[in-house]
Amino acid sequence: QVQLVESGGGLVQPGGSLRLSCQASGFTFSRYGMVWVREAPGKGQEWVSAINTDGDNTRYPEPVRGRFTISRDNAKNMLYLQMNSLKPEDTAVYYCAKLLGSTSYGGYNVRGQGTQVTVSS
């Protein structure tokens, strides 16, 4: 079955960095766009990055643009999110998700179990 397993979360001070990883299995990873989304307490789900199959098209919303970088390794079935200059408002559970198509657009149908990121001094 389709499975996505995130790792790499933790506690970091403001201004610090973290790299999240997502191991995909159970589907042909290279054929699907992928997305990172997050959920903070009291807030709805927010997407923070998206990438197409080849990795040559990436998208970010304004709150994280220039600080977050999404990437993928299709040979390893891995998705990554490099997060720099972290802010307390980045605190959330981060999930990777499989998009419905090959581009970086559209909805997703599978999401992992999430990894907690806490930005605090």
Coordinates of N, CA and C in Angstrom, one line a residue:
Q1 N 0.8 -1.2 0.0 CA 0.0 0.0 0.0 C 0.9 1.2 0.0
V2 N 0.3 2.4 -0.4 CA 1.0 3.6 -0.4 C 1.4 4.0 1.0
Q3 N 2.7 4.4 1.2 CA 3.1 4.8 2.5 C 4.1 5.9 2.4
L4 N 3.9 6.9 3.3 CA 4.8 8.0 3.3 C 5.2 8.2 4.8
V5 N 6.5 8.2 5.0 CA 7.1 8.3 6.4 C 8.0 9.5 6.5
E6 N 7.6 10.5 7.3 CA 8.4 11.7 7.5 C 9.4 11.5 8.7
S7 N 10.5 12.2 8.6 CA 11.4 12.2 9.7 C 12.2 13.5 9.7
G8 N 12.9 13.8 10.7 CA 13.8 15.0 10.8 C 13.3 16.2 11.6
G9 N 12.1 16.1 12.1 CA 11.6 17.1 12.9 C 12.3 17.2 14.3
G10 N 12.0 18.3 15.0 CA 12.6 18.5 16.3 C 12.4 19.9 16.8
L11 N 13.2 20.2 17.9 CA 13.1 21.5 18.5 C 14.4 22.3 18.0
V12 N 14.1 23.5 17.5 CA 15.2 24.3 17.0 C 14.9 25.8 17.5
Q13 N 16.0 26.5 17.6 CA 15.9 27.9 18.0 C 15.5 28.8 16.8
P14 N 14.9 29.9 17.1 CA 14.6 30.8 16.0 C 15.9 31.1 15.2
G15 N 15.8 31.2 13.9 CA 16.9 31.4 13.1 C 17.7 30.1 12.7
G16 N 17.3 29.0 13.3 CA 18.0 27.8 13.0 C 17.4 27.1 11.7
S17 N 18.0 25.9 11.5 CA 17.6 25.1 10.3 C 17.2 23.7 10.7
L18 N 16.4 23.1 9.8 CA 16.1 21.7 9.9 C 15.9 21.2 8.5
R19 N 16.2 19.9 8.3 CA 15.9 19.2 7.1 C 15.0 18.0 7.3
L20 N 13.8 18.1 6.7 CA 12.8 17.0 6.8 C 13.0 16.1 5.6
S21 N 12.8 14.8 5.9 CA 12.8 13.8 4.9 C 11.5 13.0 4.9
C22 N 11.2 12.5 3.7 CA 10.0 11.7 3.5 C 10.3 10.5 2.7
Q23 N 10.2 9.3 3.2 CA 10.4 8.1 2.5 C 9.1 7.6 1.9
A24 N 9.0 7.4 0.6 CA 7.8 6.9 -0.1 C 8.0 5.5 -0.5
S25 N 6.9 4.8 -0.4 CA 6.8 3.4 -0.9 C 5.4 3.0 -1.3
G26 N 5.3 2.0 -2.1 CA 4.0 1.5 -2.5 C 3.4 2.1 -3.7
F27 N 4.2 3.0 -4.4 CA 3.7 3.5 -5.6 C 5.0 4.0 -6.4
T28 N 4.7 4.3 -7.7 CA 5.9 4.8 -8.5 C 6.1 6.3 -8.2
F29 N 7.0 6.5 -7.3 CA 7.3 7.8 -6.8 C 7.6 8.8 -7.9
S30 N 8.3 8.4 -8.9 CA 8.8 9.4 -9.9 C 7.7 9.8 -10.8
R31 N 6.5 9.3 -10.7 CA 5.4 9.7 -11.6 C 4.5 10.7 -10.9
Y32 N 4.7 11.1 -9.7 CA 3.8 12.0 -9.0 C 4.5 13.2 -8.4
G33 N 3.8 14.3 -8.6 CA 4.2 15.5 -7.8 C 4.0 15.3 -6.4
M34 N 4.7 16.0 -5.5 CA 4.7 15.9 -4.1 C 4.5 17.3 -3.4
V35 N 4.0 17.3 -2.2 CA 3.8 18.5 -1.5 C 4.1 18.3 0.0
W36 N 4.6 19.4 0.6 CA 4.7 19.4 2.1 C 3.6 20.3 2.5
V37 N 2.9 19.9 3.6 CA 1.9 20.7 4.2 C 2.1 20.7 5.7
R38 N 1.5 21.7 6.4 CA 1.7 21.7 7.9 C 0.4 22.1 8.5
E39 N 0.3 21.7 9.8 CA -0.8 22.0 10.6 C -0.3 22.5 12.0
A40 N -0.7 23.7 12.4 CA -0.4 24.2 13.7 C -1.6 24.2 14.5
P41 N -1.4 24.2 15.9 CA -2.6 24.2 16.8 C -3.5 25.4 16.5
G42 N -4.7 25.2 16.4 CA -5.7 26.3 16.2 C -5.7 26.8 14.8
K43 N -4.9 26.2 13.9 CA -4.9 26.7 12.5 C -5.3 25.5 11.6
G44 N -5.7 25.9 10.4 CA -6.0 24.9 9.4 C -4.7 24.4 8.7
Q45 N -4.9 23.5 7.8 CA -3.7 23.0 7.0 C -3.2 24.1 6.1
E46 N -1.9 24.1 5.9 CA -1.3 25.1 5.1 C -0.2 24.4 4.2
W47 N -0.3 24.6 2.9 CA 0.8 24.0 2.1 C 2.0 24.9 2.2
V48 N 3.2 24.3 2.2 CA 4.4 25.1 2.3 C 5.4 24.8 1.2
S49 N 5.1 23.8 0.3 CA 6.0 23.7 -0.8 C 5.4 22.6 -1.7
A50 N 5.7 22.6 -3.0 CA 5.3 21.6 -3.9 C 6.3 21.4 -5.0
I51 N 6.4 20.2 -5.6 CA 7.4 19.9 -6.6 C 6.8 19.0 -7.6
N52 N 7.2 19.1 -8.8 CA 6.7 18.2 -9.9 C 7.6 16.9 -9.9
T53 N 7.3 16.1 -10.9 CA 8.0 14.8 -10.9 C 9.5 14.9 -11.1
D54 N 9.9 15.8 -12.0 CA 11.3 16.0 -12.4 C 12.1 16.8 -11.4
G55 N 11.4 17.6 -10.6 CA 12.0 18.4 -9.6 C 12.4 19.8 -10.2
D56 N 12.0 20.1 -11.4 CA 12.4 21.3 -12.0 C 11.4 22.4 -11.9
N57 N 10.3 22.1 -11.3 CA 9.3 23.1 -11.0 C 8.9 23.0 -9.5
T58 N 9.2 24.0 -8.8 CA 8.8 24.1 -7.4 C 8.0 25.3 -7.1
R59 N 7.2 25.3 -6.1 CA 6.4 26.4 -5.7 C 6.3 26.5 -4.2
Y60 N 6.2 27.8 -3.7 CA 6.2 28.1 -2.3 C 5.2 29.2 -2.1
P61 N 4.5 29.2 -1.0 CA 3.7 30.4 -0.6 C 4.6 31.4 0.0
E62 N 4.1 32.6 0.1 CA 4.9 33.8 0.5 C 5.5 33.6 1.9
P63 N 4.8 33.0 2.9 CA 5.4 33.0 4.2 C 6.7 32.2 4.3
V64 N 7.0 31.3 3.4 CA 8.2 30.5 3.5 C 9.1 30.7 2.3
R65 N 8.7 31.4 1.3 CA 9.5 31.6 0.1 C 10.8 32.2 0.5
G66 N 11.9 31.7 -0.1 CA 13.2 32.1 0.2 C 13.9 31.5 1.5
R67 N 13.1 30.8 2.2 CA 13.6 30.2 3.5 C 13.5 28.6 3.3
F68 N 12.5 28.1 2.7 CA 12.3 26.7 2.5 C 12.7 26.3 1.1
T69 N 13.2 25.1 1.0 CA 13.6 24.5 -0.3 C 13.1 23.0 -0.3
I70 N 12.3 22.7 -1.3 CA 11.8 21.3 -1.5 C 12.7 20.7 -2.6
S71 N 13.0 19.4 -2.4 CA 13.7 18.7 -3.4 C 13.3 17.2 -3.3
R72 N 13.8 16.4 -4.3 CA 13.4 15.0 -4.3 C 14.6 14.2 -5.0
D73 N 14.6 13.0 -4.6 CA 15.6 12.0 -5.2 C 14.7 10.8 -5.7
N74 N 14.4 10.8 -6.9 CA 13.6 9.7 -7.5 C 14.2 8.4 -7.4
A75 N 15.5 8.3 -7.4 CA 16.2 7.0 -7.4 C 16.1 6.4 -6.0
K76 N 15.9 7.2 -5.0 CA 15.8 6.7 -3.6 C 14.3 6.8 -3.1
N77 N 13.4 7.3 -3.9 CA 12.0 7.5 -3.4 C 12.0 8.4 -2.2
M78 N 12.7 9.5 -2.3 CA 12.8 10.4 -1.1 C 12.4 11.8 -1.5
L79 N 11.7 12.5 -0.6 CA 11.4 13.9 -0.7 C 12.0 14.6 0.5
Y80 N 12.4 15.8 0.3 CA 13.1 16.6 1.3 C 12.5 18.0 1.4
L81 N 12.7 18.6 2.6 CA 12.3 20.0 2.8 C 13.4 20.6 3.7
Q82 N 14.2 21.4 3.1 CA 15.2 22.2 3.8 C 14.6 23.5 4.3
M83 N 14.7 23.7 5.6 CA 14.0 24.8 6.2 C 15.1 25.6 6.9
N84 N 15.3 26.9 6.5 CA 16.3 27.8 7.1 C 15.6 29.0 7.7
S85 N 16.3 29.7 8.5 CA 15.8 30.9 9.1 C 14.4 30.7 9.7
L86 N 14.3 29.6 10.5 CA 13.1 29.2 11.1 C 12.5 30.3 12.1
K87 N 11.2 30.4 12.1 CA 10.5 31.4 13.0 C 9.6 30.6 13.9
P88 N 9.2 31.2 15.0 CA 8.3 30.5 15.9 C 7.0 30.2 15.2
E89 N 6.6 31.0 14.2 CA 5.3 30.7 13.5 C 5.4 29.5 12.6
D90 N 6.6 29.0 12.4 CA 6.8 27.8 11.6 C 6.5 26.5 12.4
T91 N 6.3 26.7 13.7 CA 5.9 25.6 14.6 C 4.7 24.9 14.1
A92 N 4.8 23.6 13.8 CA 3.6 22.8 13.3 C 4.0 21.4 13.1
V93 N 3.0 20.5 12.9 CA 3.3 19.2 12.4 C 3.4 19.3 10.9
Y94 N 4.5 18.7 10.3 CA 4.7 18.8 8.9 C 4.5 17.4 8.3
Y95 N 3.8 17.4 7.2 CA 3.4 16.2 6.5 C 3.9 16.3 5.0
C96 N 4.3 15.1 4.5 CA 4.5 15.1 3.1 C 3.3 14.4 2.5
A97 N 2.9 14.7 1.3 CA 1.7 14.1 0.6 C 2.0 13.9 -0.8
K98 N 1.3 12.9 -1.4 CA 1.4 12.6 -2.8 C 0.3 13.3 -3.6
L99 N 0.7 14.1 -4.5 CA -0.3 14.8 -5.4 C -1.0 13.8 -6.3
L100 N -2.1 14.2 -6.9 CA -2.9 13.4 -7.8 C -2.2 13.2 -9.1
G101 N -1.4 14.2 -9.6 CA -0.8 14.2 -10.9 C 0.7 14.4 -10.8
S102 N 1.2 14.7 -12.0 CA 2.7 14.8 -12.1 C 3.2 16.2 -11.9
T103 N 2.3 17.1 -12.0 CA 2.8 18.5 -11.8 C 2.9 18.9 -10.3
S104 N 3.2 20.1 -10.0 CA 3.2 20.6 -8.6 C 1.9 21.2 -8.2
Y105 N 0.9 21.0 -9.0 CA -0.4 21.6 -8.7 C -1.5 20.5 -8.4
G106 N -2.6 20.9 -7.8 CA -3.6 20.0 -7.6 C -3.7 19.5 -6.1
G107 N -4.7 18.6 -5.9 CA -4.8 18.1 -4.6 C -4.0 16.8 -4.3
Y108 N -4.1 16.3 -3.1 CA -3.3 15.1 -2.8 C -4.3 14.1 -2.3
N109 N -3.9 12.8 -2.3 CA -4.8 11.7 -1.9 C -4.1 10.9 -0.8
V110 N -2.9 11.1 -0.5 CA -2.2 10.3 0.6 C -1.3 11.2 1.3
R111 N -1.3 11.1 2.7 CA -0.5 11.9 3.5 C 0.2 11.0 4.6
G112 N 1.4 11.4 4.9 CA 2.1 10.7 6.0 C 1.6 10.9 7.4
Q113 N 2.3 10.4 8.4 CA 1.9 10.6 9.7 C 2.3 11.9 10.4
G114 N 3.3 12.5 9.7 CA 3.7 13.8 10.2 C 4.9 13.8 11.1
T115 N 5.7 14.9 11.2 CA 6.8 15.1 12.1 C 6.7 16.5 12.7
Q116 N 6.9 16.5 14.0 CA 6.7 17.8 14.7 C 7.9 18.7 14.6
V117 N 7.7 19.9 14.2 CA 8.7 20.9 14.2 C 8.3 22.0 15.2
T118 N 9.2 22.3 16.2 CA 9.0 23.3 17.2 C 10.1 24.3 17.1
V119 N 9.8 25.6 16.9 CA 10.7 26.6 16.9 C 10.6 27.5 18.1
S120 N 11.5 27.4 19.0 CA 11.4 28.1 20.3 C 12.7 28.3 20.9
S121 N 12.9 29.4 21.6 CA 14.1 29.7 22.3 C 14.0 29.2 23.8

